[in-house]
Amino acid sequence: MVETGVPKALLSFIVNCFEEISNQGLAEALRVLVFIRIPLAEAKIFLQEYNDQIIKSLIWVLGCEFKPQVMVKSHAVLALKTMIQAASSGFLERLEPPFFEMITRVLKQTTTVSQQGMNAALHALLIACPWGRNRLMMVESGAVSALIELELGIPEKRTTELILGVLFHLCCCADGRAEFLSHKGSLAVVTSSLASTKHFTGYIN
């Protein structure tokens, strides 16, 4: 059982690093945080107390350079997914463009995170998809193209499921459909995926 207060202390440390623009001890804090796992109840309380500071802090981490980069950024995106899972609907509908821009950047730079980290990034997007404002920001960040390119790389089944789940939501808005149809790989994505998923059924009928 995780000792009460440890996740909060680590999250607070990450926020302090962001505010002071210092990465000293950051990699270790993220490693421990992911290892012990953040209880959703504590994550919710932290979000209530610190508002969006932890989200901004983790996005900042994803934009920094580290050695080893893959491990640190994978841990950051895993922590980010947990915080997004714990967020209220009111919080999720107030997400800002930098969140989607950085997640899209992670999807494009596939060598910067592990497979687990990539799935966490996709999961975070999927959680944010129900809100039209969020879908528009995803489209504007280039997420449609990034998702198609990622799927064309023939990822594992779970990754494909997440990709198609997000694409389905994005294709529910006009801008998302336009971006999808304008990509030369869109037909290949639909064709190769129809046999194993029904995510696109509502979209292509």
XYZ file of N, CA and C in Angstrom:
615
model
N 0.845 -1.197 0.000
C 0.000 0.000 0.000
C 0.884 1.252 0.000
N 0.520 2.234 -0.819
C 1.292 3.466 -0.899
C 1.064 4.298 0.357
N 2.146 4.759 0.959
C 2.027 5.580 2.160
C 1.317 6.882 1.818
N 0.338 7.234 2.613
C -0.447 8.439 2.382
C 0.453 9.676 2.315
N 0.243 10.467 1.290
C 0.996 11.706 1.159
C 2.203 11.627 0.251
N 2.693 10.408 -0.040
C 3.883 10.279 -0.891
C 3.603 10.751 -2.320
N 2.520 10.291 -2.971
C 2.239 10.782 -4.322
C 2.087 12.305 -4.363
N 1.411 12.863 -3.359
C 1.224 14.314 -3.324
C 2.562 15.032 -3.208
N 3.451 14.498 -2.385
C 4.761 15.120 -2.207
C 5.552 15.094 -3.511
N 5.465 13.986 -4.227
C 6.180 13.866 -5.497
C 5.579 14.787 -6.558
N 4.260 14.852 -6.605
C 3.595 15.741 -7.559
C 3.932 17.202 -7.258
N 3.961 17.536 -5.982
C 4.315 18.904 -5.576
C 5.746 19.228 -5.983
N 6.627 18.249 -5.853
C 8.023 18.442 -6.247
C 8.124 18.720 -7.746
N 7.345 17.988 -8.540
C 7.353 18.181 -9.994
C 6.851 19.581 -10.350
N 5.812 20.027 -9.665
C 5.290 21.377 -9.894
C 6.350 22.418 -9.536
N 7.053 22.193 -8.431
C 8.111 23.125 -8.022
C 9.234 23.177 -9.061
N 9.577 22.023 -9.617
C 10.609 21.986 -10.663
C 10.180 22.836 -11.858
N 8.915 22.718 -12.215
C 8.370 23.490 -13.332
C 8.425 24.984 -13.037
N 8.007 25.355 -11.850
C 7.966 26.771 -11.484
C 9.361 27.380 -11.382
N 10.333 26.554 -10.984
C 11.705 27.039 -10.843
C 12.556 26.742 -12.077
N 11.938 26.095 -13.070
C 12.621 25.694 -14.305
C 13.902 24.931 -13.965
N 13.745 23.902 -13.155
C 14.870 23.068 -12.736
C 14.499 21.601 -12.900
N 15.398 20.833 -13.503
C 15.113 19.405 -13.663
C 15.923 18.531 -12.709
N 16.538 19.143 -11.733
C 17.321 18.387 -10.757
C 16.406 17.514 -9.898
N 16.628 16.218 -9.947
C 15.822 15.274 -9.175
C 14.510 14.907 -9.840
N 14.226 15.509 -10.982
C 12.944 15.304 -11.654
C 12.781 13.879 -12.177
N 13.812 13.357 -12.806
C 13.739 12.002 -13.368
C 13.449 10.972 -12.283
N 14.115 11.104 -11.146
C 13.913 10.156 -10.052
C 12.510 10.283 -9.464
N 12.028 11.518 -9.342
C 10.679 11.736 -8.806
C 9.630 11.085 -9.707
N 9.795 11.234 -11.002
C 8.853 10.632 -11.950
C 8.932 9.107 -11.908
N 10.149 8.593 -11.794
C 10.328 7.138 -11.740
C 9.603 6.551 -10.534
N 9.789 7.168 -9.386
C 9.150 6.681 -8.160
C 7.633 6.843 -8.249
N 7.197 7.967 -8.794
C 5.765 8.242 -8.906
C 5.060 7.182 -9.743
N 5.673 6.813 -10.850
C 5.079 5.796 -11.717
C 5.164 4.414 -11.066
N 6.246 4.168 -10.356
C 6.431 2.869 -9.699
C 5.368 2.634 -8.626
N 5.114 3.643 -7.804
C 4.144 3.465 -6.716
C 2.707 3.643 -7.201
N 2.554 4.253 -8.367
C 1.244 4.531 -8.967
C 0.462 5.550 -8.129
N -0.174 6.453 -8.814
C -0.919 7.516 -8.139
C -2.359 7.065 -7.928
N -2.804 6.914 -6.696
C -4.210 6.562 -6.461
C -5.109 7.657 -7.046
N -6.160 7.262 -7.742
C -7.033 8.252 -8.376
C -7.620 9.228 -7.359
N -7.899 8.731 -6.163
C -8.466 9.607 -5.130
C -7.495 10.733 -4.786
N -6.207 10.395 -4.659
C -5.204 11.417 -4.355
C -4.990 12.350 -5.541
N -5.057 11.791 -6.744
C -4.891 12.612 -7.946
C -6.005 13.651 -8.034
N -7.222 13.241 -7.701
C -8.364 14.160 -7.739
C -8.193 15.296 -6.733
N -7.744 14.938 -5.533
C -7.531 15.954 -4.500
C -6.441 16.930 -4.929
N -5.377 16.389 -5.524
C -4.271 17.243 -5.957
C -4.733 18.218 -7.039
N -5.544 17.740 -7.963
C -6.062 18.609 -9.023
C -6.933 19.719 -8.451
N -7.679 19.393 -7.412
C -8.526 20.399 -6.775
C -7.683 21.475 -6.095
N -6.566 21.059 -5.509
C -5.717 21.993 -4.773
C -4.815 22.821 -5.687
N -4.293 22.171 -6.728
C -3.306 22.831 -7.587
C -3.860 23.211 -8.962
N -5.135 22.925 -9.188
C -5.776 23.225 -10.463
C -4.995 22.568 -11.602
N -4.597 23.336 -12.620
C -3.945 22.724 -13.780
C -2.420 22.785 -13.726
N -1.852 23.146 -12.589
C -0.396 23.291 -12.507
C 0.345 21.984 -12.775
N -0.200 20.867 -12.321
C 0.486 19.595 -12.548
C 0.423 19.213 -14.024
N -0.673 19.544 -14.695
C -0.775 19.261 -16.130
C 0.264 20.089 -16.884
N 0.346 21.369 -16.559
C 1.333 22.242 -17.194
C 2.752 21.762 -16.901
N 2.960 21.272 -15.685
C 4.287 20.804 -15.288
C 4.705 19.573 -16.081
N 3.791 18.629 -16.239
C 4.107 17.404 -16.976
C 4.276 17.681 -18.467
N 3.508 18.623 -18.991
C 3.677 19.027 -20.389
C 5.054 19.666 -20.577
N 5.458 20.450 -19.587
C 6.794 21.060 -19.616
C 7.874 19.983 -19.641
N 7.703 18.951 -18.827
C 8.665 17.849 -18.788
C 8.803 17.212 -20.170
N 7.680 17.014 -20.846
C 7.707 16.383 -22.169
C 8.453 17.229 -23.199
N 8.565 18.511 -22.934
C 9.275 19.391 -23.857
C 10.745 19.565 -23.525
N 11.183 18.992 -22.406
C 12.586 19.112 -21.989
C 13.438 17.987 -22.568
N 14.741 18.156 -22.485
C 15.683 17.131 -22.935
C 16.288 16.438 -21.718
N 16.319 15.116 -21.773
C 16.856 14.337 -20.659
C 17.722 13.199 -21.181
N 18.507 12.643 -20.278
C 19.245 11.412 -20.543
C 19.031 10.496 -19.348
N 18.397 9.323 -19.517
C 17.832 8.801 -20.762
C 16.466 9.425 -21.052
N 16.266 9.893 -22.239
C 15.061 10.622 -22.602
C 13.809 9.755 -22.596
N 13.902 8.560 -23.172
C 12.725 7.701 -23.307
C 12.110 7.376 -21.952
N 12.933 7.012 -20.990
C 12.424 6.633 -19.675
C 11.720 7.803 -18.996
N 12.353 8.962 -18.976
C 11.792 10.120 -18.280
C 10.488 10.571 -18.928
N 10.483 10.675 -20.245
C 9.277 11.152 -20.923
C 8.154 10.121 -20.873
N 8.512 8.856 -20.873
C 7.490 7.817 -20.729
C 6.839 7.911 -19.358
N 7.647 8.115 -18.337
C 7.112 8.269 -16.986
C 6.224 9.509 -16.891
N 6.633 10.575 -17.557
C 5.853 11.818 -17.519
C 4.486 11.634 -18.165
N 4.449 10.964 -19.297
C 3.167 10.801 -19.991
C 2.276 9.791 -19.263
N 2.868 8.826 -18.586
C 2.076 7.894 -17.772
C 1.432 8.625 -16.594
N 2.193 9.508 -15.970
C 1.645 10.307 -14.869
C 0.560 11.249 -15.391
N 0.792 11.800 -16.573
C -0.176 12.711 -17.182
C -1.495 11.995 -17.453
N -1.409 10.777 -17.957
C -2.627 10.005 -18.225
C -3.427 9.782 -16.940
N -2.733 9.461 -15.859
C -3.414 9.236 -14.583
C -4.132 10.493 -14.112
N -3.480 11.642 -14.260
C -4.103 12.893 -13.835
C -5.323 13.216 -14.695
N -5.233 12.929 -15.981
C -6.371 13.171 -16.873
C -7.521 12.225 -16.529
N -7.184 10.995 -16.164
C -8.213 10.039 -15.749
C -8.946 10.525 -14.502
N -8.215 11.193 -13.630
C -8.790 11.647 -12.359
C -9.534 12.973 -12.484
N -9.343 13.659 -13.590
C -9.907 15.002 -13.755
C -11.426 14.982 -13.908
N -12.053 16.031 -13.435
C -13.503 16.173 -13.571
C -13.839 16.618 -14.989
N -15.101 16.507 -15.350
C -15.518 16.936 -16.685
C -15.282 18.434 -16.862
N -15.493 19.188 -15.790
C -15.254 20.629 -15.859
C -13.796 20.949 -16.126
N -12.910 20.161 -15.529
C -11.474 20.349 -15.747
C -11.108 19.996 -17.184
N -11.626 18.878 -17.664
C -11.280 18.404 -19.005
C -11.740 19.365 -20.099
N -12.859 20.014 -19.888
C -13.337 20.929 -20.921
C -12.606 22.269 -20.889
N -11.691 22.429 -19.929
C -10.880 23.652 -19.869
C -9.424 23.402 -20.271
N -9.133 22.234 -20.810
C -7.767 21.953 -21.257
C -7.352 22.962 -22.321
N -6.070 23.285 -22.347
C -5.578 24.329 -23.243
C -4.782 23.742 -24.410
N -4.611 24.512 -25.493
C -3.896 24.034 -26.686
C -2.538 23.389 -26.428
N -1.691 23.930 -25.526
C -0.373 23.305 -25.311
C -0.451 21.832 -24.921
N -1.511 21.449 -24.225
C -1.682 20.043 -23.848
C -1.777 19.175 -25.098
N -2.637 19.560 -26.014
C -2.846 18.774 -27.224
C -1.651 18.870 -28.179
N -1.027 20.022 -28.207
C 0.147 20.195 -29.064
C 1.288 19.285 -28.624
N 1.492 19.173 -27.311
C 2.587 18.344 -26.819
C 2.280 16.859 -26.972
N 1.035 16.466 -26.728
C 0.676 15.059 -26.910
C 0.822 14.675 -28.378
N 0.416 15.560 -29.268
C 0.572 15.295 -30.702
C 2.044 15.181 -31.065
N 2.858 16.000 -30.455
C 4.306 15.933 -30.685
C 4.863 14.579 -30.249
N 4.360 14.067 -29.142
C 4.777 12.741 -28.671
C 4.398 11.678 -29.701
N 3.197 11.799 -30.267
C 2.739 10.828 -31.260
C 3.603 10.863 -32.520
N 4.088 12.041 -32.854
C 4.918 12.183 -34.053
C 6.347 11.708 -33.822
N 6.852 11.936 -32.619
C 8.232 11.556 -32.299
C 8.211 10.236 -31.532
N 7.945 9.178 -32.246
C 7.699 7.878 -31.617
C 8.891 7.307 -30.856
N 10.080 7.819 -31.121
C 11.263 7.277 -30.438
C 11.515 7.939 -29.086
N 10.683 8.912 -28.721
C 10.925 9.628 -27.463
C 10.239 8.981 -26.267
N 9.315 8.044 -26.517
C 8.640 7.357 -25.412
C 8.554 5.864 -25.706
N 8.297 5.090 -24.669
C 8.131 3.649 -24.811
C 6.756 3.337 -25.394
N 6.520 2.064 -25.705
C 5.204 1.658 -26.196
C 4.129 1.947 -25.156
N 4.450 1.693 -23.905
C 3.509 1.977 -22.822
C 3.221 3.470 -22.744
N 4.259 4.271 -22.926
C 4.085 5.718 -22.912
C 3.238 6.195 -24.073
N 3.440 5.596 -25.248
C 2.647 5.960 -26.420
C 1.172 5.658 -26.182
N 0.890 4.491 -25.630
C -0.499 4.136 -25.341
C -1.112 5.074 -24.304
N -0.299 5.498 -23.349
C -0.784 6.429 -22.331
C -1.153 7.771 -22.964
N -0.333 8.228 -23.910
C -0.612 9.487 -24.606
C -1.919 9.384 -25.386
N -2.109 8.267 -26.061
C -3.339 8.048 -26.828
C -4.551 7.966 -25.899
N -4.364 7.309 -24.766
C -5.454 7.176 -23.798
C -5.865 8.543 -23.258
N -4.885 9.396 -23.012
C -5.176 10.747 -22.515
C -6.006 11.524 -23.533
N -5.653 11.386 -24.811
C -6.433 12.052 -25.861
C -7.857 11.501 -25.911
N -7.968 10.186 -25.810
C -9.282 9.553 -25.895
C -10.202 10.033 -24.772
N -9.650 10.196 -23.586
C -10.438 10.679 -22.449
C -10.957 12.092 -22.711
N -10.149 12.897 -23.405
C -10.514 14.297 -23.655
C -11.411 14.483 -24.872
N -11.622 13.430 -25.639
C -12.348 13.531 -26.913
C -13.822 13.944 -26.843
N -14.567 13.581 -25.819
C -16.005 13.887 -25.836
C -16.368 15.361 -25.967
N -15.456 16.259 -25.660
C -15.758 17.688 -25.730
C -15.350 18.263 -27.085
N -16.308 18.910 -27.748
C -16.068 19.454 -29.077
C -14.891 20.416 -29.130
N -14.746 21.223 -28.100
C -13.633 22.180 -28.041
C -12.296 21.442 -28.061
N -12.227 20.343 -27.340
C -10.997 19.558 -27.303
C -10.708 18.911 -28.654
N -11.752 18.400 -29.291
C -11.558 17.783 -30.605
C -11.015 18.797 -31.604
N -11.534 20.008 -31.548
C -11.064 21.051 -32.460
C -9.589 21.360 -32.214
N -9.189 21.435 -30.948
C -7.787 21.711 -30.631
C -6.887 20.558 -31.065
N -7.391 19.335 -30.970
C -6.612 18.184 -31.441
C -6.381 18.281 -32.945
N -7.444 18.594 -33.665
C -7.330 18.719 -35.122
C -6.344 19.825 -35.471
N -6.454 20.957 -34.794
C -5.571 22.091 -35.067
C -4.116 21.784 -34.721
N -3.905 20.862 -33.797
C -2.535 20.504 -33.408
C -1.898 19.511 -34.377
N -2.693 19.015 -35.331
C -2.163 18.054 -36.298
C -2.323 16.611 -35.867
N -3.231 16.371 -34.919
C -3.391 15.024 -34.377
C -3.879 14.011 -35.407
N -4.746 14.431 -36.326
C -5.288 13.486 -37.306
C -4.168 12.872 -38.141
N -3.317 13.713 -38.674
C -2.191 13.232 -39.477
C -1.254 12.357 -38.649
N -0.979 12.785 -37.414
C -0.080 12.025 -36.540
C -0.648 10.641 -36.242
N -1.949 10.573 -36.022
C -2.599 9.296 -35.723
C -2.569 8.361 -36.927
N -2.827 8.910 -38.101
C -2.796 8.093 -39.317
C -1.397 7.543 -39.555
N -0.396 8.409 -39.435
C 0.986 7.976 -39.647
C 1.381 6.902 -38.631
N 0.910 7.065 -37.411
C 1.216 6.087 -36.365
C 0.584 4.740 -36.697
N -0.646 4.763 -37.167
C -1.340 3.523 -37.517
C -0.710 2.855 -38.736
N -0.233 3.639 -39.678
C 0.405 3.069 -40.867
C 1.704 2.342 -40.520
N 2.229 2.620 -39.335
C 3.433 1.934 -38.877
C 3.148 0.543 -38.340
N 1.891 0.110 -38.433
C 1.435 -1.213 -37.986
C 1.803 -1.452 -36.517
N 1.193 -0.699 -35.621
C 1.476 -0.863 -34.191
C 0.783 -2.091 -33.612
N 0.981 -2.334 -32.325
C 0.325 -3.460 -31.671
C -1.177 -3.203 -31.586
N -1.929 -4.278 -31.313
C -3.393 -4.218 -31.345
C -3.961 -3.146 -30.424
N -3.459 -3.066 -29.190
C -3.995 -2.091 -28.234
C -3.782 -0.669 -28.731
N -2.628 -0.414 -29.329
C -2.341 0.917 -29.861
C -3.300 1.251 -30.994
N -3.541 0.280 -31.867
C -4.484 0.485 -32.970
C -5.877 0.813 -32.446
N -6.307 0.107 -31.416
C -7.630 0.362 -30.841
C -7.740 1.798 -30.332
N -6.694 2.266 -29.675
C -6.697 3.633 -29.153
C -6.662 4.655 -30.285
N -5.835 4.397 -31.288
C -5.743 5.302 -32.441
C -7.102 5.450 -33.114
N -7.739 4.326 -33.383
C -9.025 4.361 -34.074
C -10.114 4.979 -33.211
N -10.008 4.778 -31.906
C -10.974 5.400 -31.005
C -10.897 6.911 -31.072
N -9.681 7.447 -31.062
C -9.505 8.900 -31.144
C -9.921 9.406 -32.523
N -9.507 8.708 -33.575
C -9.870 9.131 -34.932
C -11.384 9.157 -35.129
N -12.066 8.185 -34.559
C -13.526 8.158 -34.674
C -14.123 9.445 -34.115
N -13.661 9.844 -32.937
C -14.164 11.076 -32.321
C -13.817 12.299 -33.165
N -12.590 12.347 -33.671
C -12.168 13.514 -34.448
C -12.932 13.613 -35.764
N -13.313 12.468 -36.311
C -14.066 12.475 -37.563
C -15.537 12.826 -37.350
N -15.925 13.032 -36.103
C -17.296 13.464 -35.813
C -17.458 14.967 -36.027
N -16.336 15.669 -36.216
C -16.423 17.103 -36.497
C -15.940 17.350 -37.926
N -16.474 18.384 -38.551
C -16.197 18.654 -39.966
C -14.710 18.821 -40.253
N -14.016 19.572 -39.407
C -12.586 19.801 -39.631
C -11.793 18.504 -39.525
N -12.203 17.660 -38.587
C -11.526 16.378 -38.420
C -11.728 15.480 -39.623
N -12.954 15.438 -40.133
C -13.235 14.625 -41.324
C -12.432 15.125 -42.518
N -12.379 16.444 -42.662
C -11.640 17.022 -43.788
C -10.161 16.657 -43.709
N -9.587 16.739 -42.507
C -8.179 16.389 -42.327
C -7.951 14.907 -42.623
N -8.876 14.092 -42.168
C -8.747 12.652 -42.377
C -8.806 12.309 -43.867
N -9.805 12.839 -44.553
C -9.998 12.512 -45.966
C -8.900 13.082 -46.857
N -8.263 14.154 -46.403
C -7.214 14.770 -47.222
C -5.873 14.049 -47.095
N -5.768 13.157 -46.114
C -4.510 12.435 -45.919
C -4.451 11.234 -46.858
N -3.357 11.075 -47.544
C -3.239 10.005 -48.538
C -3.281 8.607 -47.924
N -3.049 8.530 -46.621
C -3.053 7.217 -45.979
C -4.365 6.858 -45.314
N -5.370 7.734 -45.412
C -6.629 7.496 -44.696
C -7.340 6.233 -45.170
N -7.385 6.019 -46.471
C -8.070 4.838 -46.998
C -7.380 3.559 -46.541
N -6.068 3.588 -46.518
C -5.317 2.412 -46.082
C -5.606 2.096 -44.618
N -5.751 3.136 -43.804
C -6.041 2.936 -42.387
C -7.403 2.278 -42.210
N -8.405 2.787 -42.921
C -9.752 2.221 -42.814
C -9.776 0.794 -43.340
N -9.196 0.578 -44.499
C -9.213 -0.741 -45.131
C -8.538 -1.801 -44.276
N -7.381 -1.464 -43.732
C -6.625 -2.442 -42.947
C -7.233 -2.701 -41.580
N -8.113 -1.814 -41.143
C -8.654 -1.929 -39.790
C -10.072 -2.484 -39.728
N -10.779 -2.494 -40.839
C -12.179 -2.923 -40.824
C -12.365 -4.346 -40.320
N -11.419 -5.202 -40.609
C -11.553 -6.603 -40.222
C -11.462 -6.813 -38.713
N -10.781 -5.891 -38.026
C -10.544 -6.108 -36.601
C -11.239 -5.124 -35.674
N -11.878 -4.108 -36.218
C -12.529 -3.119 -35.353
C -13.765 -2.551 -36.000
N -14.687 -2.062 -35.174
C -15.901 -1.429 -35.681
C -15.940 0.048 -35.312
N -14.791 0.592 -34.909
C -14.745 1.993 -34.488
C -15.211 2.933 -35.590
N -14.953 2.540 -36.845
C -15.255 3.447 -37.944
C -16.651 3.236 -38.523
N -17.399 2.273 -38.017
C -18.678 1.939 -38.617
C -19.586 3.153 -38.761
N -19.731 3.904 -37.678
C -20.610 5.067 -37.726
C -20.125 6.131 -38.678
N -18.833 6.191 -38.894
C -18.258 7.241 -39.729
C -18.391 6.949 -41.215
N -18.186 5.674 -41.619
C -18.144 5.380 -43.040
C -19.511 5.030 -43.614
N -20.506 4.758 -42.746
C -21.838 4.430 -43.266
C -22.547 5.671 -43.791
